[in-house]
Short mmCIF file of C-alpha atoms in Angstrom, two decimals:
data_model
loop_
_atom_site.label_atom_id
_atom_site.label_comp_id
_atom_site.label_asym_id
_atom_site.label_seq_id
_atom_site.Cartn_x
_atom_site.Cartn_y
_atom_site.Cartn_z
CA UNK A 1 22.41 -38.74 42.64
CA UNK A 2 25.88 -37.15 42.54
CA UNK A 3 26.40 -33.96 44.14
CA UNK A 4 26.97 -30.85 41.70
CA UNK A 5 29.52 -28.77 42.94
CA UNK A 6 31.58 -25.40 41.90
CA UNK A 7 34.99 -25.69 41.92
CA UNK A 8 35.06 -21.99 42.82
CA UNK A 9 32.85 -20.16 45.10
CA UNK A 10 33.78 -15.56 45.41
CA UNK A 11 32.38 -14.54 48.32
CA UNK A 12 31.82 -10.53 49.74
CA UNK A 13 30.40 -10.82 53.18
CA UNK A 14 31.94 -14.03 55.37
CA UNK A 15 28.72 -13.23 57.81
CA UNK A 16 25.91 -12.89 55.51
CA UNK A 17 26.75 -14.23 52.02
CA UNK A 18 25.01 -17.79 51.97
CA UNK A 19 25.67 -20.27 48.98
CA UNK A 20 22.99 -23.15 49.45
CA UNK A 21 21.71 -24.61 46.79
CA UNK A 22 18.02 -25.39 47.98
CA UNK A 23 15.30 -23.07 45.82
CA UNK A 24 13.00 -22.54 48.68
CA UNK A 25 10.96 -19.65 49.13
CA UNK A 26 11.59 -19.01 53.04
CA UNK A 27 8.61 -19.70 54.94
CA UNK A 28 6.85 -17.49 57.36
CA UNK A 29 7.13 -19.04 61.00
CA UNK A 30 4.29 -17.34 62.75
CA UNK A 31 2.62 -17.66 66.44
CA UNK A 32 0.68 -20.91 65.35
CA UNK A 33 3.64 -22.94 64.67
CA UNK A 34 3.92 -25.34 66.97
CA UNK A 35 7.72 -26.38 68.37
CA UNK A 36 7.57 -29.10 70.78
CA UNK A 37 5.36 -31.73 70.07
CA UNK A 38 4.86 -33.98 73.09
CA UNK A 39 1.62 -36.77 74.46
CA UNK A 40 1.58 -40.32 72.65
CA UNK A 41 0.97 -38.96 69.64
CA UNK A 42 4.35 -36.73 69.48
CA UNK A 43 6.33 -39.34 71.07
CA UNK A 44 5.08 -42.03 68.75
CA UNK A 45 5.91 -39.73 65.82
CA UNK A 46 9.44 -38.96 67.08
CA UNK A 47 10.64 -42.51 67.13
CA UNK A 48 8.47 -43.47 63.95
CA UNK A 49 10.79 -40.77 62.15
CA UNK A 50 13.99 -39.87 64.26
CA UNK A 51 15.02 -43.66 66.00
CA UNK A 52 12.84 -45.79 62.64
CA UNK A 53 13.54 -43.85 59.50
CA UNK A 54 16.06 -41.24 59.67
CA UNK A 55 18.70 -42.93 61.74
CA UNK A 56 19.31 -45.64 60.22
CA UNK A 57 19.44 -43.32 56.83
CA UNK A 58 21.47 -41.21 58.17
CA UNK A 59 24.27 -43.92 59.14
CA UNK A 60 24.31 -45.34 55.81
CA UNK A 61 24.71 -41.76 53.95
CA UNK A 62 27.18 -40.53 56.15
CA UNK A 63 29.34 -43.93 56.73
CA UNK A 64 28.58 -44.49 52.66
CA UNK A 65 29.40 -41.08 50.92
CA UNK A 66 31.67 -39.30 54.18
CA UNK A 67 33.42 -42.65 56.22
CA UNK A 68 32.33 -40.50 58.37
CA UNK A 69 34.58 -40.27 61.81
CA UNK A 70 33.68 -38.65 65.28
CA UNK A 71 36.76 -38.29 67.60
CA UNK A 72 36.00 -36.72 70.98
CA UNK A 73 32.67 -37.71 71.61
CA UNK A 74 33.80 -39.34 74.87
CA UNK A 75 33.82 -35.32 76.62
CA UNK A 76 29.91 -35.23 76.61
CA UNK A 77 29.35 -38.26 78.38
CA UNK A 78 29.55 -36.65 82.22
CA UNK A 79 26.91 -34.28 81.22
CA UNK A 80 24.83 -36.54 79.12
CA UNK A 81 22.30 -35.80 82.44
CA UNK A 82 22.57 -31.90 82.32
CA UNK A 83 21.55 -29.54 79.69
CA UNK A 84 24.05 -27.90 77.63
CA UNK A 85 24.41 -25.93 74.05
CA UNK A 86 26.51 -27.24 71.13
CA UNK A 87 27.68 -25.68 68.65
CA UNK A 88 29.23 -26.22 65.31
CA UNK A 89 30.56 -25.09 62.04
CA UNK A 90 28.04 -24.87 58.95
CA UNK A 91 29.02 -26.52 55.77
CA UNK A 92 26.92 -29.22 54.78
CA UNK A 93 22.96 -29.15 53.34
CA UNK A 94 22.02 -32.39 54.63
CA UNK A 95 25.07 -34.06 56.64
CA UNK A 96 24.78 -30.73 58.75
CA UNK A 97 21.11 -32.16 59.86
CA UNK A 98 22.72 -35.88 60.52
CA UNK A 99 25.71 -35.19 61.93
CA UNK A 100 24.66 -33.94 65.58
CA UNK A 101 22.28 -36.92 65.76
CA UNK A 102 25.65 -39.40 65.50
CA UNK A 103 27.59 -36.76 67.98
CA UNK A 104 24.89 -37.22 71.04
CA UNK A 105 23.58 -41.21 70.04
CA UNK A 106 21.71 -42.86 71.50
CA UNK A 107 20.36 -39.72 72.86
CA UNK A 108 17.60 -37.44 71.38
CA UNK A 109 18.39 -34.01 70.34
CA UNK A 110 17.64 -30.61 68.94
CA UNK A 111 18.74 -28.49 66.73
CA UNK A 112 18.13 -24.70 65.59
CA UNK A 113 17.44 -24.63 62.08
CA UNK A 114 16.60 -22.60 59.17
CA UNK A 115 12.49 -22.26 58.19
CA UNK A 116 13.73 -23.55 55.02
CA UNK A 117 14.13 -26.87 56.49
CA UNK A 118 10.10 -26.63 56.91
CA UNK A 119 9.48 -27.06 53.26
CA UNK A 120 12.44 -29.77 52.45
CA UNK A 121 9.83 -32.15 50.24
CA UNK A 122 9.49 -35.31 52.61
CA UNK A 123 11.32 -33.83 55.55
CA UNK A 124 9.97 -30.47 56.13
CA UNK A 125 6.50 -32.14 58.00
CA UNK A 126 8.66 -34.17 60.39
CA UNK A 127 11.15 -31.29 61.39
CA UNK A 128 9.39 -31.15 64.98
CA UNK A 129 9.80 -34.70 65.48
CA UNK A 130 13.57 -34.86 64.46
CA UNK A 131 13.99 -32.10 66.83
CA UNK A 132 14.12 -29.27 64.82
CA UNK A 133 13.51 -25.85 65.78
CA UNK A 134 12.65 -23.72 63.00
CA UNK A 135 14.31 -19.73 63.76
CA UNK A 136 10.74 -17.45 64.14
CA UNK A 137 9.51 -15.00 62.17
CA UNK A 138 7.37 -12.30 64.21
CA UNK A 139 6.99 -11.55 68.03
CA UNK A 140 4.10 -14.34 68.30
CA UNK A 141 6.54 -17.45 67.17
CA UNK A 142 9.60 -15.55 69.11
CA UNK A 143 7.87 -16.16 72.37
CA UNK A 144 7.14 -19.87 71.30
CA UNK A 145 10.37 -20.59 70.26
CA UNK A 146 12.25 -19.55 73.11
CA UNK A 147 9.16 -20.90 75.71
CA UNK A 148 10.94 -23.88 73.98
CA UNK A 149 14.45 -23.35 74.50
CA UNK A 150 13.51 -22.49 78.09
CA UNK A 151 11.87 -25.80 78.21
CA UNK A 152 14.66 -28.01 76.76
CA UNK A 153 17.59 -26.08 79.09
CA UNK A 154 15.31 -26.55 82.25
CA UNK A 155 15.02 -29.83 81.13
CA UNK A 156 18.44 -30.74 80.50
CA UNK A 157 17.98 -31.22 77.07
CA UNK A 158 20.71 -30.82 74.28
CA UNK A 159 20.89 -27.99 72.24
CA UNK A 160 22.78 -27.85 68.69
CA UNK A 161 23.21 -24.55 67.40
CA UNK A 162 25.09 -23.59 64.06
CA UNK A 163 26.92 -19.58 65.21
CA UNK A 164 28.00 -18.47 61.74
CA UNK A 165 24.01 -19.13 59.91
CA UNK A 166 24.88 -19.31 56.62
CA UNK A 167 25.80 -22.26 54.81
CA UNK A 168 28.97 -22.53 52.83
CA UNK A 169 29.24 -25.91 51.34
CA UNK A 170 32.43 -27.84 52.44
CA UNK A 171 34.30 -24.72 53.14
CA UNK A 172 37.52 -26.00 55.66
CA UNK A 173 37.73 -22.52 57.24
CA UNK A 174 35.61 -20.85 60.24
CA UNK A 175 34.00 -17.56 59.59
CA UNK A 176 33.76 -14.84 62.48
CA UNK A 177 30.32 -15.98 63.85
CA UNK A 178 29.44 -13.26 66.37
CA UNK A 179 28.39 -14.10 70.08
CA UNK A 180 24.69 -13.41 70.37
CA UNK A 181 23.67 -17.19 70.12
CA UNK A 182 26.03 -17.84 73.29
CA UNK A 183 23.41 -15.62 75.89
CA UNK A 184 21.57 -19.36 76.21
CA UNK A 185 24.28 -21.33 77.78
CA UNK A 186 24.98 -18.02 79.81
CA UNK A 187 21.42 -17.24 80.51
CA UNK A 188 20.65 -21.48 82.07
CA UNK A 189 24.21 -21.24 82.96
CA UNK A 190 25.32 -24.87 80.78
CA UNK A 191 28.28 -26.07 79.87
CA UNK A 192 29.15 -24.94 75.86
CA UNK A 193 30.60 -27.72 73.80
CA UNK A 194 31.89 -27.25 70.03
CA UNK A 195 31.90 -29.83 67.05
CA UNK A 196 33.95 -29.14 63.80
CA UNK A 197 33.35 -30.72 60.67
CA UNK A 198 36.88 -31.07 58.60
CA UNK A 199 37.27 -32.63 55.33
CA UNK A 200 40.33 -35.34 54.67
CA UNK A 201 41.69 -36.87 51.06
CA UNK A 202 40.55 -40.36 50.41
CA UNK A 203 42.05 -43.19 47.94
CA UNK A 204 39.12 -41.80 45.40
CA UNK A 205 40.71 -38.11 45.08
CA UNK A 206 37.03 -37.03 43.91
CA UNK A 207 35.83 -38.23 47.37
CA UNK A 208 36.45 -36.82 50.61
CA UNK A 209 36.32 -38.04 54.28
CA UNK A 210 34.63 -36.03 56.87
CA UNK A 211 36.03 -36.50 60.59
CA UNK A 212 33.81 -34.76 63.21
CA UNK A 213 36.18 -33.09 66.40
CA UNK A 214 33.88 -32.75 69.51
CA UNK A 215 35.65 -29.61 72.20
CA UNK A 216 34.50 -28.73 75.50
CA UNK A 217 33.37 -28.24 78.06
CA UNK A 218 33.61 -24.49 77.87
CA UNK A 219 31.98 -23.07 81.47
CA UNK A 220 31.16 -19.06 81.60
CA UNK A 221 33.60 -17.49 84.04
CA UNK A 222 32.08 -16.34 87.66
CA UNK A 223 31.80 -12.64 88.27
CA UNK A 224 31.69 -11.90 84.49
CA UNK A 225 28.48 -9.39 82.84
CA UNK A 226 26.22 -11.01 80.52
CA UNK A 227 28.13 -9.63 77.76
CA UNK A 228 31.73 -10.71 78.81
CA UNK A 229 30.59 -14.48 79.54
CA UNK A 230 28.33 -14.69 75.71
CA UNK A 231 32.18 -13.14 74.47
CA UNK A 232 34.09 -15.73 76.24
CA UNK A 233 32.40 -18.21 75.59
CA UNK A 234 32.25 -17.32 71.82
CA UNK A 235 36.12 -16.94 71.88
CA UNK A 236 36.97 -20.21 73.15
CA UNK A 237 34.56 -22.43 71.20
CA UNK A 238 35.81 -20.22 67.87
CA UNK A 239 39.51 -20.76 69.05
CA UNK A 240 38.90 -24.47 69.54
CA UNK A 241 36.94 -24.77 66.37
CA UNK A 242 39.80 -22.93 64.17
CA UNK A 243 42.28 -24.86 65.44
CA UNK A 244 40.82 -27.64 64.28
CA UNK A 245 39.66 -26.73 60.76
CA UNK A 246 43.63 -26.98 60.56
CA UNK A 247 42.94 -30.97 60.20
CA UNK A 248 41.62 -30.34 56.71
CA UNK A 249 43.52 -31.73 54.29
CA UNK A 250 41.27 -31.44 51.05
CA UNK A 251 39.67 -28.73 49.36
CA UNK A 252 36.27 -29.72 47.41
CA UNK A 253 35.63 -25.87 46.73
CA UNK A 254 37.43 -22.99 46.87
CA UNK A 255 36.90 -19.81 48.45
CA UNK A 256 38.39 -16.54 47.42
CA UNK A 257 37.08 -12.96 48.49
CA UNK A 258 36.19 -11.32 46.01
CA UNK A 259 38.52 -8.01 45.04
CA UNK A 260 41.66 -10.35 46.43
CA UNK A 261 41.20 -12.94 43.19
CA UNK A 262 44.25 -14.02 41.83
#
């Protein structure tokens, strides 16, 4: 099924405006939603769905519609022991599920996701076994979901976290995510890596390349409050990540604020 696009997306608010195009009503995540699922049962489900089915999928969409690319990967291999917190830029509905499953292979991972994700029709019942973790909804889930993350970091798990929360399909830029999702790393004291999705011209001019740049690691500076360590490490994983947006070479959509059209 080809992928509908607009050639022109006007945008207001580069922190809140979000342009996906699933119709989901958003799901409430309450205190009996359960994050990690573990015993024989949980483990058998994981590799049923995550190493069985949706790997092997996921190769074959990514290398068959993206040639997809990772360069850098090779800068999370000393830690691949050691918890840390990766983070990257938000532009895809599905490669943005499949990508950070390709950045960490063979290893397992998890990612923070949207409660939309929950009701994707033939996804949404295995999110817990890909690794998702679904954002909360009330106090009750809140304490569950970051009993989780405490769970993962102690137990050097990764982490994949998307800082700027809204999706903007295929957009080459990085919007000014703000620092709140970097108190983990500074809380369990983990390395911060960064991952940016650009998008590159292929022979097919309707088709585009994706190459995936992997940054880090990015360590919290000693002496530093809570607050100056989530900024710095915000700084230098949005630095690295805008530097390399600069790789883009094609523009599927464009973007243009609205009040500044042409």
């Amino acid at each position: 099924m080809r992928e509908k696009l607009p050639s022109t997306i006007y945008y207001q608010d580069p922190l809140n405006d979000e342009f996906s195009t699933m119709e989901i009503k958003t799901p409430h995540i309450g205190g009996d939603y359960k994050y990690l699922r573990g015993g024989f049962i949980g483990g058998f489900l994981h590799v049923l769905y995550f190493r069985i089915i949706a790997k092997p999928l996921a190769f074959f969409y990514l290398k068959g519609k993206f040639h997809h690319k990772i360069i850098g990967k090779e800068k999370l291999k000393p830690y691949k022991k050691k918890a840390y917190f990766l983070y990257g830029n938000h532009t895809q509905i599905i490669g943005d599920a499949l990508i950070p499953a390709f950045i960490e292979h063979p290893q397992s991972i998890h990612v923070i996701v949207h409660p939309n994700n929950t009701k994707i029709p033939g996804i949404g019942p295995a999110i817990p076994y890909l690794g998702g973790l679904p954002l909360p909804s009330d106090m009750a889930a809140t304490r569950n979901f970051m009993n989780a993350i405490d769970r993962l970091a102690k137990g050097n798990k990764h982490i994949v976290i998307y800082p700027e929360a809204h999706l903007w399909p295929y957009y080459t830029g990085i919007r000014p995510f703000k620092d709140a999702s970097f108190g983990y790393p500074v809380k369990y004291k983990t390395p911060v890596f960064c991952f940016t999705n650009t998008y590159h011209k292929r022979r097919n001019d309707k088709k585009v390349q994706i190459i995936t740049y992997v940054d880090g690691p990015f360590f919290a500076p000693e002496g530093t409050s809570i607050g100056e360590a989530k900024k710095y490490l915000r700084d230098q994983a949005y630095n690295a990540m805008c530097q390399r947006a600069k790789n883009s070479d094609k523009e599927m959509i464009k973007y243009i604020e609205k009040g500044k059209e042409e």
